[in-house]
mmCIF file of C-alpha atoms in Angstrom:
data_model
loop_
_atom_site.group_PDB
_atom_site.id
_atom_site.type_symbol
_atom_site.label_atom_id
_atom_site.label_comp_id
_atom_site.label_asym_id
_atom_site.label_seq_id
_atom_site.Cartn_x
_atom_site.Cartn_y
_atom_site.Cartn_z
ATOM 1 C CA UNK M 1 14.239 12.007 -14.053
ATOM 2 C CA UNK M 2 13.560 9.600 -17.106
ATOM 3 C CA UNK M 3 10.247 9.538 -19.363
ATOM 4 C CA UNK M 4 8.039 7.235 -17.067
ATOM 5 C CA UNK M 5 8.824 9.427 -14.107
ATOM 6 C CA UNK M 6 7.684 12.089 -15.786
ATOM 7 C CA UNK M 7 4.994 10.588 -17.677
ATOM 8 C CA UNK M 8 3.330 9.451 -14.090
ATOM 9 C CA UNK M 9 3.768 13.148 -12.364
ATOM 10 C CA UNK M 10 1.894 14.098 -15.472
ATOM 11 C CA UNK M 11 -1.046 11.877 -14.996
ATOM 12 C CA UNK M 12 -1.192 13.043 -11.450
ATOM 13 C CA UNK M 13 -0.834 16.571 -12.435
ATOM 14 C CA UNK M 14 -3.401 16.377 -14.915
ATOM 15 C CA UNK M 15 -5.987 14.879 -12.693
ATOM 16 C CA UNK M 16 -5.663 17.224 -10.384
ATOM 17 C CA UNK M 17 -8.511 19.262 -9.212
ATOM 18 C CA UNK M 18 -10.119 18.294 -12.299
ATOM 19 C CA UNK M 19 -11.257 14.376 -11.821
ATOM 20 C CA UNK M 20 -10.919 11.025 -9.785
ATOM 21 C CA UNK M 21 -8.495 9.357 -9.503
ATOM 22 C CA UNK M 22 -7.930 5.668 -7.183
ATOM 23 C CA UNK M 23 -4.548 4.804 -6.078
ATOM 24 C CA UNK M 24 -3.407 1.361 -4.172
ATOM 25 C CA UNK M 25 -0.022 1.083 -3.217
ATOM 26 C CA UNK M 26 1.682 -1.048 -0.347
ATOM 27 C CA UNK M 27 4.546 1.384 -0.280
ATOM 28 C CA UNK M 28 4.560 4.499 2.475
ATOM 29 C CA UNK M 29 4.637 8.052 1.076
ATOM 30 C CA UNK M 30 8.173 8.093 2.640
ATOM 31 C CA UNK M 31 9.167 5.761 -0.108
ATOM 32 C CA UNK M 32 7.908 7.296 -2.904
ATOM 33 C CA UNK M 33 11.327 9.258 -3.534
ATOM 34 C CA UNK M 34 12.522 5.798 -4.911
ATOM 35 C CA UNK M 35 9.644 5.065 -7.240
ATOM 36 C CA UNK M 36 9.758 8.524 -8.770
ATOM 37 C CA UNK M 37 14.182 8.588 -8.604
ATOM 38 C CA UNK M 38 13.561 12.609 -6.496
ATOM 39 C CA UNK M 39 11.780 13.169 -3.125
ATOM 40 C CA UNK M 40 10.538 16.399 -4.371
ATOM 41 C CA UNK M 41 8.726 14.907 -7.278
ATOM 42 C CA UNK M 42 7.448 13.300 -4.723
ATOM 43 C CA UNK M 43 6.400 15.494 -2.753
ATOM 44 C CA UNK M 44 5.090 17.180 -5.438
ATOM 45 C CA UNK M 45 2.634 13.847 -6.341
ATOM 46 C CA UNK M 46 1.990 13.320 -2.742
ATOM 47 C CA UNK M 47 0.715 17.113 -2.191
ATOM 48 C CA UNK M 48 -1.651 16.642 -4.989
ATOM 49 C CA UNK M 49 -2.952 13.517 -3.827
ATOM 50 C CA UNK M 50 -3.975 14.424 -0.254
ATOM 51 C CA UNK M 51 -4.730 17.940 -0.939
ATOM 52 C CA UNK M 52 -8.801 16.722 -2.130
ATOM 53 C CA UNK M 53 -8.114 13.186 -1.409
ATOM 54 C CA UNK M 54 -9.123 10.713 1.003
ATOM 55 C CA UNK M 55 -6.913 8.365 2.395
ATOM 56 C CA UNK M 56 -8.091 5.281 3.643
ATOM 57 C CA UNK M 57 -5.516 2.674 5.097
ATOM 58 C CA UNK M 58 -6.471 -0.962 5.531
ATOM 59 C CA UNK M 59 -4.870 -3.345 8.173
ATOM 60 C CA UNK M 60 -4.621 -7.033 8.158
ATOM 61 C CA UNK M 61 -4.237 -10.338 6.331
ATOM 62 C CA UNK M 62 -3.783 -9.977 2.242
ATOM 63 C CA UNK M 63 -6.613 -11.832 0.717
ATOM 64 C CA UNK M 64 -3.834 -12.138 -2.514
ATOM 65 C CA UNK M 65 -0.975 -13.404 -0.360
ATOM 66 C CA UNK M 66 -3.679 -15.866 1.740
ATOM 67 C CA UNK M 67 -5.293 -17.065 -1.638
ATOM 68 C CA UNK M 68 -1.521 -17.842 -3.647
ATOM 69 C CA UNK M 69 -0.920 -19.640 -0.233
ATOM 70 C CA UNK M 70 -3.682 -21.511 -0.333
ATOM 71 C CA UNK M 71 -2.946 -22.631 -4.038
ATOM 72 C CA UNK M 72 0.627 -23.582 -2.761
ATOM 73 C CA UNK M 73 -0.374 -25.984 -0.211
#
């Protein structure tokens, strides 16, 4: 596990229990094992997260991706 691994577990780690924390990712909590380089630090981050948290999912069209579009053409 190298230094930013690490460094990011600790943020979470901190935070937890203790204050807020917001978190926007495109990537499913079945791919975090790549981002952190070990599906149990993973698992580890993941069990923090939803053990207070609230997960809220949103569904459709990227305003990002329809706006750089837009720019394109």
């Amino acid at each position: 596990m190298d230094a930013n691994t690490r460094l990011l577990f600790q943020v979470f780690a901190d935070a937890y229990e203790r204050q807020s924390v917001v978190i926007t990712t495109n990537l499913e909590f079945s791919r975090w094992g790549s981002v952190f380089g070990d599906d149990q630090m993973a698992a580890a981050v993941i069990d923090r997260i939803v053990h207070h948290g609230r997960l809220v999912q949103f569904r459709g069209e990227s305003y990002r991706v329809r706006h750089a579009l837009m720019q394109e053409g």
